[in-house]
mmCIF file of C-alpha atoms in Angstrom:
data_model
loop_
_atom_site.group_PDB
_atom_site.id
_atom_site.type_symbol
_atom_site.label_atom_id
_atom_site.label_comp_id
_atom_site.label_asym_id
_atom_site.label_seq_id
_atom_site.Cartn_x
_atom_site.Cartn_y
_atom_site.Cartn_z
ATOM 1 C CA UNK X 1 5.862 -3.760 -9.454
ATOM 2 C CA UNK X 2 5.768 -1.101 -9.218
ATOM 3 C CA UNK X 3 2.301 -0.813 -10.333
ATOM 4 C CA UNK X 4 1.415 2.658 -8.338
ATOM 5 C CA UNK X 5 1.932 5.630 -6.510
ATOM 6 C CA UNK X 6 0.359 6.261 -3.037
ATOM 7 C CA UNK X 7 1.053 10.252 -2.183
ATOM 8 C CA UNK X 8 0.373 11.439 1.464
ATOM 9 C CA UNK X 9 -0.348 15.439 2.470
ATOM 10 C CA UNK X 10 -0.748 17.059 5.128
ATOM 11 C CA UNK X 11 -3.482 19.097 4.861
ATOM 12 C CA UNK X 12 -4.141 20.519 8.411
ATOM 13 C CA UNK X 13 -3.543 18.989 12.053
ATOM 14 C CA UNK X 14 -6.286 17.030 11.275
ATOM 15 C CA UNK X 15 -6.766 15.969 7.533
ATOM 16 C CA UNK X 16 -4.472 14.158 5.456
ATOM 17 C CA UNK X 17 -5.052 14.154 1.681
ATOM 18 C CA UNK X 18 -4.062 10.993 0.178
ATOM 19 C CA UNK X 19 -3.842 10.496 -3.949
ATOM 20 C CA UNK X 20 -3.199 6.791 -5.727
ATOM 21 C CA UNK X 21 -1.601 7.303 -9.300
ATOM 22 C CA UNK X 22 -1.423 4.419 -11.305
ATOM 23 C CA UNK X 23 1.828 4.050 -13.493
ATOM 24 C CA UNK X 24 1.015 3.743 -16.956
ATOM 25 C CA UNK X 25 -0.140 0.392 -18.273
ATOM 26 C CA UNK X 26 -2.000 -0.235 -15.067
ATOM 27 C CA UNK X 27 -5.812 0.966 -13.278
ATOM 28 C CA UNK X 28 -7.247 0.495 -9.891
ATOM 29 C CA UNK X 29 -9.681 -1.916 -9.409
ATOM 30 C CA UNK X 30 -12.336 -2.723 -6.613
ATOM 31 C CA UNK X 31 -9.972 -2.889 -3.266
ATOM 32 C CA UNK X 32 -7.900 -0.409 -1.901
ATOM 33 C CA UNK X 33 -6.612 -1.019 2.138
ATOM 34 C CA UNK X 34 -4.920 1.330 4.461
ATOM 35 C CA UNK X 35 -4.244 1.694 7.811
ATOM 36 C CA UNK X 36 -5.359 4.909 9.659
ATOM 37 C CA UNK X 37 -6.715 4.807 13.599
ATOM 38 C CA UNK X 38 -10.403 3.612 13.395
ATOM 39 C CA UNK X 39 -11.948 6.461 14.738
ATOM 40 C CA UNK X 40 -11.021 8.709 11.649
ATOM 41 C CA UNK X 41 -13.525 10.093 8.946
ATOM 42 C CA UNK X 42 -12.035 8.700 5.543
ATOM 43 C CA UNK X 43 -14.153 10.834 2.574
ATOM 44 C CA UNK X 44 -13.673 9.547 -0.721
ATOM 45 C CA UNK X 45 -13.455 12.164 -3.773
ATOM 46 C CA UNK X 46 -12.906 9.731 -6.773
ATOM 47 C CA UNK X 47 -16.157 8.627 -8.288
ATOM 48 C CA UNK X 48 -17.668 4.932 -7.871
ATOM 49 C CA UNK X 49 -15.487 4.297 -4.848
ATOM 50 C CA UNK X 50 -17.066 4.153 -1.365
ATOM 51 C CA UNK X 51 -15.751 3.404 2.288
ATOM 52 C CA UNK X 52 -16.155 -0.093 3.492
ATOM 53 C CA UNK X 53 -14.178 0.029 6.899
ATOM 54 C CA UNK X 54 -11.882 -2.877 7.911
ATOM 55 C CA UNK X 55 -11.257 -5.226 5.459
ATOM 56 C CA UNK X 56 -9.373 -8.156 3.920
ATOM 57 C CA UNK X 57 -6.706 -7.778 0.623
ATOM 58 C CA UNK X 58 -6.147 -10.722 -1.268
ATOM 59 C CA UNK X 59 -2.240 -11.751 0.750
ATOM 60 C CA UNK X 60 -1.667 -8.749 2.248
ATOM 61 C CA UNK X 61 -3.769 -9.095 5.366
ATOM 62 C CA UNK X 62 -6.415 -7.066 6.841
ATOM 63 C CA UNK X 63 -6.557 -3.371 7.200
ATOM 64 C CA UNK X 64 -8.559 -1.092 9.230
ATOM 65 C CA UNK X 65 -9.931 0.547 6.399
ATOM 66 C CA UNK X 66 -10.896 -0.605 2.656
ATOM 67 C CA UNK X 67 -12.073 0.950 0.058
ATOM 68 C CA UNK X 68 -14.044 -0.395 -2.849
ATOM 69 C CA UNK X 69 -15.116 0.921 -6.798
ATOM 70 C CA UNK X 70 -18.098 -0.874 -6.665
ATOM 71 C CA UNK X 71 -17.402 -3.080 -9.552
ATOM 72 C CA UNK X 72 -16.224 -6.901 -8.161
ATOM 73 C CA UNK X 73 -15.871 -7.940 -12.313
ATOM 74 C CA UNK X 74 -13.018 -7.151 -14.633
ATOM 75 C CA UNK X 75 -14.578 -5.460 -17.676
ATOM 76 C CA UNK X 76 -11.864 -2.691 -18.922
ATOM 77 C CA UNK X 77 -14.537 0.455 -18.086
ATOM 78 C CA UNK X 78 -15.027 -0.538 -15.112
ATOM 79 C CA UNK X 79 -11.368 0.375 -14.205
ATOM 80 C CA UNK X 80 -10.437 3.298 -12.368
ATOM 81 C CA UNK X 81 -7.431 5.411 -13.107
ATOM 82 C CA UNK X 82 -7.185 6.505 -10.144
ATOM 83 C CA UNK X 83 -8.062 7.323 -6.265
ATOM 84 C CA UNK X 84 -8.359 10.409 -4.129
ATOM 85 C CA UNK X 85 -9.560 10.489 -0.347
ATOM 86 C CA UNK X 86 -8.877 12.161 2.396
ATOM 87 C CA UNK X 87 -9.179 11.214 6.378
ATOM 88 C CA UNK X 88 -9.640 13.445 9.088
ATOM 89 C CA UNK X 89 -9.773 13.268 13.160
ATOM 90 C CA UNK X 90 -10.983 15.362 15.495
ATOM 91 C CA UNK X 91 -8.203 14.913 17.917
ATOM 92 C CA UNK X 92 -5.478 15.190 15.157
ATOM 93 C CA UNK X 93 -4.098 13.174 12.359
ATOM 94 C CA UNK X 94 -0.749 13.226 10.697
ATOM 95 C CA UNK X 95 1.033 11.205 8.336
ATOM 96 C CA UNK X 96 2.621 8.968 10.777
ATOM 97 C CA UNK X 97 -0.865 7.895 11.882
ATOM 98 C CA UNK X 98 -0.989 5.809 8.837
ATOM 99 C CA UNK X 99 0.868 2.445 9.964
ATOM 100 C CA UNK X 100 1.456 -1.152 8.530
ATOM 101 C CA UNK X 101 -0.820 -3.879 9.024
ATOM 102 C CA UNK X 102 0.100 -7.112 10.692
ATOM 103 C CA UNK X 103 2.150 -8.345 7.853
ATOM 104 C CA UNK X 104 4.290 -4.994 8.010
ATOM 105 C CA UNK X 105 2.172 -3.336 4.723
ATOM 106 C CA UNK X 106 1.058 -0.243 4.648
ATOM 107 C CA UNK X 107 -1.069 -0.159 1.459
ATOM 108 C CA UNK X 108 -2.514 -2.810 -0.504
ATOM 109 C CA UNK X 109 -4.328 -2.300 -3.616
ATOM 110 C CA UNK X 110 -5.890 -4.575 -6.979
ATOM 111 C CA UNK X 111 -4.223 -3.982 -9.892
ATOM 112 C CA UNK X 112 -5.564 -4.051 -13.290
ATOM 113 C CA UNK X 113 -3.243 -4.417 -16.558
ATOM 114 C CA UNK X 114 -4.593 -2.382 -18.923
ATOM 115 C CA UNK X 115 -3.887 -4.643 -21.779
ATOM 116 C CA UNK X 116 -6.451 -7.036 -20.886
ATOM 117 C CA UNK X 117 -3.886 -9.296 -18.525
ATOM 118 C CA UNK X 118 -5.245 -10.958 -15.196
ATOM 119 C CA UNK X 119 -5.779 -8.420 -12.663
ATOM 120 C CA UNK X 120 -4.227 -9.061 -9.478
ATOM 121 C CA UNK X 121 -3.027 -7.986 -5.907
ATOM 122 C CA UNK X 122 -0.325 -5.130 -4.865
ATOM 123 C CA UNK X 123 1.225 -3.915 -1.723
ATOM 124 C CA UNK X 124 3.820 -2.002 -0.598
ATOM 125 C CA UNK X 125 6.919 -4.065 0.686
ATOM 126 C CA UNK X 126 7.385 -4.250 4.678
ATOM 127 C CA UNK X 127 10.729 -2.106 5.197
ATOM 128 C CA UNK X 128 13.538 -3.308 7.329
ATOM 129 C CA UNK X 129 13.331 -2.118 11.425
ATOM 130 C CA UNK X 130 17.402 -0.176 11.217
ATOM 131 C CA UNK X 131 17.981 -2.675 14.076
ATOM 132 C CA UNK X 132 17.614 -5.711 11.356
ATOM 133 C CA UNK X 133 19.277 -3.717 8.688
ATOM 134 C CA UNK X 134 22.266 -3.269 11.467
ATOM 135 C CA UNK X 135 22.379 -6.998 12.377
ATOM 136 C CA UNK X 136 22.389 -7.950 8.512
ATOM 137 C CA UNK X 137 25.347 -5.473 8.135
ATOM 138 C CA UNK X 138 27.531 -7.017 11.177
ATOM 139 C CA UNK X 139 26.440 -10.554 9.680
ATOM 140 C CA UNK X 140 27.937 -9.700 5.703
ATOM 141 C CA UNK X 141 30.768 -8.055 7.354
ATOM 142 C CA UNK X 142 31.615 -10.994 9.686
ATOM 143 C CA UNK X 143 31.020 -13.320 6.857
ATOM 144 C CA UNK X 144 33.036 -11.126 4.265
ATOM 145 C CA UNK X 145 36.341 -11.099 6.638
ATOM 146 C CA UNK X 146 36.182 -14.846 7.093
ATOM 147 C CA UNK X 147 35.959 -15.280 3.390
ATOM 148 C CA UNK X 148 38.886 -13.331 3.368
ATOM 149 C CA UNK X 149 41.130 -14.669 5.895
ATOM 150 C CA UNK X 150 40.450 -18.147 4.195
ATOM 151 C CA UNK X 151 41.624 -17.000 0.547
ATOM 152 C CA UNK X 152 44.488 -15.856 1.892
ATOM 153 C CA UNK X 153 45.480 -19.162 3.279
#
């Protein structure tokens, strides 16, 4: 990767817009997975796609809510270029109601090379609590200022 880019807006205190951009050389095809709370309204504006609630992505776990184009084969026009949808709550939504799944992704997504290559399975990487990123920091320093003392010897 990267194969895409997944663009979040807040549109009012209870819609969020969301847009998935291919990069070039690469199309959606038949799964997209987020996370938003279950009692949301997710409205798809992209053509051919349609809501299919919680749902399963090829490795990257299960998501609340999946989204599919309709078209489970790989011919080239049946590839999308790209998604739009937005979700909306009653009670409020923001952009920090969209969360990872179990395996710490927050979107997941087939990918389709537009040269004709095997299609396959994207997600976005699980990022690093800062309370991990600390610990790894104390552990390289620790481990840098042995490595030291010993060359010195």
């Amino acid at each position: 990767g990267p194969y895409a880019t997944v663009t979040l807006s807040q549109v009012d205190a209870n819609t969020v817009s969301v847009s998935v951009a291919p990069l070039p050389g690469f199309a959606l095809h038949h799964q997209f997975g987020f996370n938003a709370p279950g009692d949301a309204t997710v409205t798809v504006s992209t053509a051919g796609w349609s809501v299919a609630n919680a749902g399963q992505v090829d490795g990257a776990g299960t998501f609340t809510w999946e989204l599919k184009d309709g078209h489970p084969n790989y011919p080239p026009e049946a590839v999308n270029l790209g998604l739009g949808f937005t979700v909306s709550r009653a009670g409020g939504l923001s952009i920090s109601d969209f969360t990872a799944n179990s395996n710490g992704i927050h979107f997941a997504a087939q990918v389709y090379p537009r040269d004709g290559s095997p299609t396959g399975f994207a997600w976005t990487q699980p990022i690093p609590e800062p309370g991990s990123l600390a610990l790894l920091g104390t552990g390289l320093l620790a481990l840098g200022s042995a490595l030291r003392r010993k060359l010195k010897i």
